[in-house]
CSV table of C-alpha atoms in Angstrom, one decimal:
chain,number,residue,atom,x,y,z
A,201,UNK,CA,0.0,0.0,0.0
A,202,UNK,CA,1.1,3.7,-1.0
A,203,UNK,CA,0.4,4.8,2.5
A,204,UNK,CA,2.8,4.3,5.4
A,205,UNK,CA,1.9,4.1,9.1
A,206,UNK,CA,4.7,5.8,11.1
A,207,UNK,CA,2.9,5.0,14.5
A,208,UNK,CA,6.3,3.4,16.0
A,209,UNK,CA,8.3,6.2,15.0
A,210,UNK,CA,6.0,8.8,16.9
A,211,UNK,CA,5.7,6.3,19.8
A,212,UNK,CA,9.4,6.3,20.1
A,213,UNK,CA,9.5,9.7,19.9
A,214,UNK,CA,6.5,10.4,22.9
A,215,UNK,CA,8.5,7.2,24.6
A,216,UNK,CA,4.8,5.5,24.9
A,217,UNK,CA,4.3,1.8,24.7
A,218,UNK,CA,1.4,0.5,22.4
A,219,UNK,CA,-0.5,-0.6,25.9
A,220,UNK,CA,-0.2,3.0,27.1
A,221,UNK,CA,-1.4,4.6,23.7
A,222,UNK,CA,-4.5,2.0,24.0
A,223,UNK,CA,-5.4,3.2,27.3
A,224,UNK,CA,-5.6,6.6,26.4
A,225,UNK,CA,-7.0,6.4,22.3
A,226,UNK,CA,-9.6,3.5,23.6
A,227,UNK,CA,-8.9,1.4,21.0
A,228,UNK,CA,-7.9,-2.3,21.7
A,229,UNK,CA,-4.5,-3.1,21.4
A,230,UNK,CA,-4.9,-6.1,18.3
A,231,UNK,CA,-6.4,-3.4,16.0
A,232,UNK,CA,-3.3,-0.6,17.1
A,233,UNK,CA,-0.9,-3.1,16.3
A,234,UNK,CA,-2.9,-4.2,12.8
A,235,UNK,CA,-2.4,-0.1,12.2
A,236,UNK,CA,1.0,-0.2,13.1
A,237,UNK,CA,2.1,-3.0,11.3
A,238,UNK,CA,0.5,-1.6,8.3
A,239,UNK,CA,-1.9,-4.0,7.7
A,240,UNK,CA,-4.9,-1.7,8.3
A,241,UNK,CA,-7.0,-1.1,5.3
A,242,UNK,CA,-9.0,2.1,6.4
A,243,UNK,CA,-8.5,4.3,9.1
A,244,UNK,CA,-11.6,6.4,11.4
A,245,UNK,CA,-11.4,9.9,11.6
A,246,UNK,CA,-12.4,9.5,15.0
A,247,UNK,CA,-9.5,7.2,15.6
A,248,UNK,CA,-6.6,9.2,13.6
A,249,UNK,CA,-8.4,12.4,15.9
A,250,UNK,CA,-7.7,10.1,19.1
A,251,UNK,CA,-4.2,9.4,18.7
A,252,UNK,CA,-3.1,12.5,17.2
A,253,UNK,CA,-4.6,14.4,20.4
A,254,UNK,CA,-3.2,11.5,22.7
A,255,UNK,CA,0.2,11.8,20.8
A,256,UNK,CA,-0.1,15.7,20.5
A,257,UNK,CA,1.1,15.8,16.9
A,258,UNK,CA,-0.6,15.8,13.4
A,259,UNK,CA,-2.1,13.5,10.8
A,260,UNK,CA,0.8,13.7,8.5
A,261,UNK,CA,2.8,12.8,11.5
A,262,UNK,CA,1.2,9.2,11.6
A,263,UNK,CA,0.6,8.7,8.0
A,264,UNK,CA,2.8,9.3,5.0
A,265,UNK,CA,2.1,8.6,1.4
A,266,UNK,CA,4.7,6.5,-0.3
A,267,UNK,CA,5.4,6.6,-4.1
A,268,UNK,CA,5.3,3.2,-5.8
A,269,UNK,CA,4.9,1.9,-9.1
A,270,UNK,CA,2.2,-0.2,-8.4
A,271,UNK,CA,-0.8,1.5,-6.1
A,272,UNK,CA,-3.1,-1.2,-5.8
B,98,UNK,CA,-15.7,-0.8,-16.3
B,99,UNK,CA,-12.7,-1.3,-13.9
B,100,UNK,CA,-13.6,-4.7,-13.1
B,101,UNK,CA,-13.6,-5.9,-16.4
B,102,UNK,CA,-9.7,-6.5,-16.1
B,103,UNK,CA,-9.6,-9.5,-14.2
B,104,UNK,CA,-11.3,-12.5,-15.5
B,105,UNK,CA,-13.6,-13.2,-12.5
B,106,UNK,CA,-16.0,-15.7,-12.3
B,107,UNK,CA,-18.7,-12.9,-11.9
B,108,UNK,CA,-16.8,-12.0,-15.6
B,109,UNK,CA,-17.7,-15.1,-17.0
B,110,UNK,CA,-20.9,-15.8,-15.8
B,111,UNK,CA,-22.2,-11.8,-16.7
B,112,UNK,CA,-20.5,-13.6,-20.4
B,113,UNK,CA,-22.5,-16.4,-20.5
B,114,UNK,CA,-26.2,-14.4,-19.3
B,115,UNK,CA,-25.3,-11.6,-21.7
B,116,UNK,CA,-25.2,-14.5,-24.9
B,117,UNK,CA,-28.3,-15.6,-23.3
B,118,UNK,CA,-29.9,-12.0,-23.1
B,119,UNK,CA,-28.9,-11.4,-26.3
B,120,UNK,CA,-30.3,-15.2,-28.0
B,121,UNK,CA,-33.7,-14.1,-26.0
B,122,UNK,CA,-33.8,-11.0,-27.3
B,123,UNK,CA,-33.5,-12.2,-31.0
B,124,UNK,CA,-36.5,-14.8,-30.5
B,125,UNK,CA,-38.5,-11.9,-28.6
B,126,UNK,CA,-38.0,-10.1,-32.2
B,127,UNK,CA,-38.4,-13.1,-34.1
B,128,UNK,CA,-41.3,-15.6,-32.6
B,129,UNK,CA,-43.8,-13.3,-32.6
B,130,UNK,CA,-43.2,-11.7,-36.0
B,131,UNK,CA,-43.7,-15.2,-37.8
B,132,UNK,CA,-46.7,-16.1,-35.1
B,133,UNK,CA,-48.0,-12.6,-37.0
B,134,UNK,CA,-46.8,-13.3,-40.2
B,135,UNK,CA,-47.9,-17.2,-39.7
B,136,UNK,CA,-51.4,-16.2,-39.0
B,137,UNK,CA,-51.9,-13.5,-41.6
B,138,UNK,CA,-49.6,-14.6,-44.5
B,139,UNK,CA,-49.2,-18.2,-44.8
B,140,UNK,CA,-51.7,-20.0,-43.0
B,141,UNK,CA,-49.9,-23.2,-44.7
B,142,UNK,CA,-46.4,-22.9,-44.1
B,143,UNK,CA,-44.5,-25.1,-42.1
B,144,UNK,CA,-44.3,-25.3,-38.1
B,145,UNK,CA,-42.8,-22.8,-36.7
B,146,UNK,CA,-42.9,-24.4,-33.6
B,147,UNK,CA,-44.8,-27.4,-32.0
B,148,UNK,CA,-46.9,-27.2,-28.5
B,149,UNK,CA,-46.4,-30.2,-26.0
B,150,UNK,CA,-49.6,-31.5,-24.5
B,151,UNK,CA,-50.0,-34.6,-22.4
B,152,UNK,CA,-51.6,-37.8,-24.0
B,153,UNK,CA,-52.6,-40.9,-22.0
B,154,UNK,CA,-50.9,-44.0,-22.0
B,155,UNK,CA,-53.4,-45.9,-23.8
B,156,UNK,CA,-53.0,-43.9,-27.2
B,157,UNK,CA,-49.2,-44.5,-27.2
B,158,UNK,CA,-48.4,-47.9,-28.9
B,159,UNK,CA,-44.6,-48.7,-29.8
B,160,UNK,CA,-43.6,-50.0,-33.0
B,161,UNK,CA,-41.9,-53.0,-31.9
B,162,UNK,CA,-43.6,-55.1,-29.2
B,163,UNK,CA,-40.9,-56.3,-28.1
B,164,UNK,CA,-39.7,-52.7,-26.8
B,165,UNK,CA,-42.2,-53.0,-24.0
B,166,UNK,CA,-40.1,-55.4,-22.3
B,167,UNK,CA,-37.7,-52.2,-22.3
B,168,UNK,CA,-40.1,-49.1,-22.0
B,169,UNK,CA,-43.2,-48.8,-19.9
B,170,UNK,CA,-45.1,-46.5,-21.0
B,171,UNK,CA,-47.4,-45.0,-18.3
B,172,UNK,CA,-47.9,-41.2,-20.0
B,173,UNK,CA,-46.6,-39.6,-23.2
B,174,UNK,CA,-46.6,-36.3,-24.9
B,175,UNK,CA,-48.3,-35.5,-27.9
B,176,UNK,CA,-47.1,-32.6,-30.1
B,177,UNK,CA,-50.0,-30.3,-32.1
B,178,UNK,CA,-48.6,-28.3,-35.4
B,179,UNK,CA,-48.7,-24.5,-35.0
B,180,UNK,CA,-50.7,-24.8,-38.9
B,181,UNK,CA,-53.1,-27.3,-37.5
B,182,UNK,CA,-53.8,-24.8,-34.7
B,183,UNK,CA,-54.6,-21.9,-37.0
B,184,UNK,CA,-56.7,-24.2,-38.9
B,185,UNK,CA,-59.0,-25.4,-36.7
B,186,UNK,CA,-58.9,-22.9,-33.7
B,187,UNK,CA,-57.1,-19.5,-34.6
B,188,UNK,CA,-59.0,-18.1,-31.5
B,189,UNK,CA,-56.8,-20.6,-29.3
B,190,UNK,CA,-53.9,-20.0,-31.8
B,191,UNK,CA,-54.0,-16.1,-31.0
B,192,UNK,CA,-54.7,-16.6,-27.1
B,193,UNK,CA,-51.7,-19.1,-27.0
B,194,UNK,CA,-49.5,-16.4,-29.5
B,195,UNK,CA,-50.3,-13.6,-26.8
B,196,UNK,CA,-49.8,-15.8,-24.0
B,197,UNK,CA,-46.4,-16.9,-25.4
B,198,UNK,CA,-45.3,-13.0,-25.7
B,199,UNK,CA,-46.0,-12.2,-22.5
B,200,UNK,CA,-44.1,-14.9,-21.1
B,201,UNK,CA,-41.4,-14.3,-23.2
B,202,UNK,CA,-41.3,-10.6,-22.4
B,203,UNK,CA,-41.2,-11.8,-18.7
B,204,UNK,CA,-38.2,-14.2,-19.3
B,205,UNK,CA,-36.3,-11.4,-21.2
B,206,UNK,CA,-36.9,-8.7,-19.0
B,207,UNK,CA,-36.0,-11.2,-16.0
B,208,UNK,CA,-32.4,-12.0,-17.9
B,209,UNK,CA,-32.1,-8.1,-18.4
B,210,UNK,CA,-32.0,-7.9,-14.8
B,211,UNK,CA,-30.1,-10.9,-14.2
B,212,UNK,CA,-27.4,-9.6,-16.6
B,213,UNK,CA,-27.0,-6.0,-14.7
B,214,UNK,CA,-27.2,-7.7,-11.7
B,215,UNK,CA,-23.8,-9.8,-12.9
B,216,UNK,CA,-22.5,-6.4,-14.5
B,217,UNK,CA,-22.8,-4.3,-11.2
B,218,UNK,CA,-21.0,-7.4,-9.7
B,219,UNK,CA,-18.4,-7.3,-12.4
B,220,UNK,CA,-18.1,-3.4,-11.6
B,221,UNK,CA,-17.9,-4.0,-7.9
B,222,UNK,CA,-20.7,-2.1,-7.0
B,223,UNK,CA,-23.4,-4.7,-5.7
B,224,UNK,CA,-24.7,-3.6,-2.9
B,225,UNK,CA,-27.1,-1.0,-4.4
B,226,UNK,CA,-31.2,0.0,-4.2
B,227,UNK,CA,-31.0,-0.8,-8.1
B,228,UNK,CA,-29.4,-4.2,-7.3
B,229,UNK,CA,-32.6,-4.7,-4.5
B,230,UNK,CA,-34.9,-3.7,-6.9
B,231,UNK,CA,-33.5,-6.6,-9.8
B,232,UNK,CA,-33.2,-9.6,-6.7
B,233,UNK,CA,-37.0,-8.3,-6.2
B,234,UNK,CA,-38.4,-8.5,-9.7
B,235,UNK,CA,-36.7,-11.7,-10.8
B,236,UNK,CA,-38.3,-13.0,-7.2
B,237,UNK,CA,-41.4,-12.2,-8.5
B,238,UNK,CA,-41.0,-14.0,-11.8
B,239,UNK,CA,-39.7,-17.0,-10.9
B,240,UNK,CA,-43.1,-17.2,-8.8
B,241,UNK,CA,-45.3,-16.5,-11.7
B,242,UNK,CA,-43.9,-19.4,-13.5
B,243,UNK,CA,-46.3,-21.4,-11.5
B,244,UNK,CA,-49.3,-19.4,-11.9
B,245,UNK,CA,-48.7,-19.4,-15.6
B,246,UNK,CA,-48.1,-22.9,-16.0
B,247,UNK,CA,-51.5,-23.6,-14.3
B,248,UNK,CA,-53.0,-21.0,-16.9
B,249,UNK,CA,-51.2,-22.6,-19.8
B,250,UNK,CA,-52.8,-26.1,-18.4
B,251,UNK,CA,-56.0,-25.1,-18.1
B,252,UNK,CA,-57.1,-23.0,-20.5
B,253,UNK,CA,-54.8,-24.1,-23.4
B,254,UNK,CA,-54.1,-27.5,-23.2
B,255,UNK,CA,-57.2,-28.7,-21.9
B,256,UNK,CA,-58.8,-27.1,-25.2
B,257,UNK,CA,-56.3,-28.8,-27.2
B,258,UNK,CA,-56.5,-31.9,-26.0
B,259,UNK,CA,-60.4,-31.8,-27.8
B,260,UNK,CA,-58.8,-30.8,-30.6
B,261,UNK,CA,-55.7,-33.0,-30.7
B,262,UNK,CA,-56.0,-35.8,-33.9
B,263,UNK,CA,-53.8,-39.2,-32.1
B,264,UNK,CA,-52.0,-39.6,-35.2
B,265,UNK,CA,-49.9,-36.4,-34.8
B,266,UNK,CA,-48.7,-37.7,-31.7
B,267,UNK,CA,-45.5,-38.7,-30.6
B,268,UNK,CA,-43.6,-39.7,-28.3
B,269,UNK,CA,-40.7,-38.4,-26.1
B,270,UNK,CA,-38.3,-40.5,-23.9
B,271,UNK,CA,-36.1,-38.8,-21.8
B,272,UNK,CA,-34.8,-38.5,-18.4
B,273,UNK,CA,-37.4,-36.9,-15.7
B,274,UNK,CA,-34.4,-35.0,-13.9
B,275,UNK,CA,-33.6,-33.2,-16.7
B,276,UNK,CA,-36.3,-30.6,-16.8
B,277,UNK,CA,-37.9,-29.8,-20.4
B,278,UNK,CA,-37.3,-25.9,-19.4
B,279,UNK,CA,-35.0,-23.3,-17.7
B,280,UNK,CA,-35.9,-23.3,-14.8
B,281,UNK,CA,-33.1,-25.4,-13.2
B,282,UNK,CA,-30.6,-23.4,-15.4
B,283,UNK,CA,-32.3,-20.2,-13.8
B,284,UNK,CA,-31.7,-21.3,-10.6
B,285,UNK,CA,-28.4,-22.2,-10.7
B,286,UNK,CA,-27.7,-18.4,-12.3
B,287,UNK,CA,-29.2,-17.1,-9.4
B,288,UNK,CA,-26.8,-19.4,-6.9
B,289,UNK,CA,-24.4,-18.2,-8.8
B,290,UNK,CA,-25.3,-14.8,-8.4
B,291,UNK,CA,-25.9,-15.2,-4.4
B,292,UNK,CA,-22.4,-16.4,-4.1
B,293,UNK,CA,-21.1,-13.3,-5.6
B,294,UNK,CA,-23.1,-11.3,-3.5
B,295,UNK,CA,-21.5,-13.5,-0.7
B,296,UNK,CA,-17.5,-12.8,-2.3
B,297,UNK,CA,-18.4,-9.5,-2.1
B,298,UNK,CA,-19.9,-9.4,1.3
B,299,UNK,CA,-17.2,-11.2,2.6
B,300,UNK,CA,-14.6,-8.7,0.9
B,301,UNK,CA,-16.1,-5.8,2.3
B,302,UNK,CA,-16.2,-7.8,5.8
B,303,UNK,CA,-12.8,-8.3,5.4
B,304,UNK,CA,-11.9,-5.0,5.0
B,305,UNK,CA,-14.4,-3.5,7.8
B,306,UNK,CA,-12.5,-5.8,10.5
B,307,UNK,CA,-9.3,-4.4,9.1
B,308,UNK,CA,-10.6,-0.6,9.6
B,309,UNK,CA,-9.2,0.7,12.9
């Protein structure tokens, strides 16, 4: 996929664990580590607006689009 | 038309019901322009086509009698010429052209939606009012087919069966699973179509337990 989770880099860089991150978003640890691992297929505004406000940074900060030659 | 790309089975069968649609719309054009022309130009050309009616058993004799060691004949089907008809009952002949048309209408305009249902599969966009609206009408088809049968029994057979000479009978042997019409071939479309409902249902599932 063209777009690129960067959830452990901004974890590493708030020095939060995934558990502590679940605590505070709400959102069960299996599906943060699906998101982190990049294996999500969609992502909730409501969720992106969770973590972004529990990790105090922006969208772009989590997700980053990714050139590639083949999109799909 | 992006899913036209990849050869999916929805591909195929839309392939298959789209040669059918096609086939049925040529005899809608067709079959009742030479019932028309039958019954106003050449009231003694040959069949176009023959009606089926039942016989009983005791009119049906086999050529050979040694065949009835082979064949038990309990009921058989007797076959009355389309230029017999207009002969000797062109009221019946026009109620049974009319009632023909309609039913064909109904089968074509069922395959019509059958077919779009397969395309909007094809085009990945099932799950629609429009699609709702097809499942509905072909429901409703498939359960006139019975009505109509008992129409077609009693009101047209039953008068040809006063009408019918014996010696224009014959005789059909075949297997009783095998169905003389569509319908199991309908069916089985249908299935067909459910399970690509179903591969698309489960797709979309799929990717709704994957959305964080």
């Amino acid at each position: 996929m063209a777009i690129k989770v960067n959830l452990d880099l901004m974890l590493v860089k708030r020095d939060m664990t995934l558990t502590q991150l679940s605590e505070e978003v709400g959102v069960t640890i299996s599906n943060l580590s699906i998101l982190k691992t990049g294996k999500a297929k969609a992502i909730r505004f409501s969720t992106l607006n969770a973590i972004c406000d529990a990790l105090d940074c922006q969208p772009g900060d989590i997700l980053e689009y990714e050139a590639s030659d083949n999109n799909n | 038309m992006s899913g036209f790309g990849k050869k999916s089975t929805a591909y195929i069968r839309y392939l298959i019901v789209n040669a059918w649609w096609y086939l049925s719309c040529l005899a809608g054009i067709l079959l009742p322009a030479l019932l028309t022309y039958g019954y106003f130009q050449d009231p003694h050309s040959d069949t176009i086509m023959g009606i089926n009616v039942p016989l009983a058993d005791s009119l049906v004799a086999l050529k050979n009698p040694e065949q009835y060691q082979y064949i038990t004949v309990d009921s058989a089907t007797g076959q009355v010429d389309f230029n017999y008809l207009l002969q000797n009952n062109p009221t019946l002949y026009i109620a049974w052209a009319l009632f023909f048309c309609v039913v064909l209408a109904l089968i074509i305009y069922g395959i019509y939606q059958l077919r779009n249902l397969l395309k909007s599969s094809v085009n990945n966009s099932i799950f629609t009012e429009q699609n709702v609206g097809r499942i509905k009408t072909m429901a409703v088809i498939i359960i006139l087919i019975d009505p109509l049968r008992w129409i077609q029994h009693h009101f047209m057979f039953k008068t040809l069966g006063n009408i019918i000479p014996p010696e224009t009978a014959n005789i059909r042997i075949g297997l009783q699973m095998v169905g003389d019409d569509w319908t199991f071939i309908v069916m089985g479309l249908l299935v067909f179509t459910l399970a690509a409902v179903f591969e698309k249902g489960n797709e979309m599932f799929q990717e709704l337990k994957l959305t964080v």
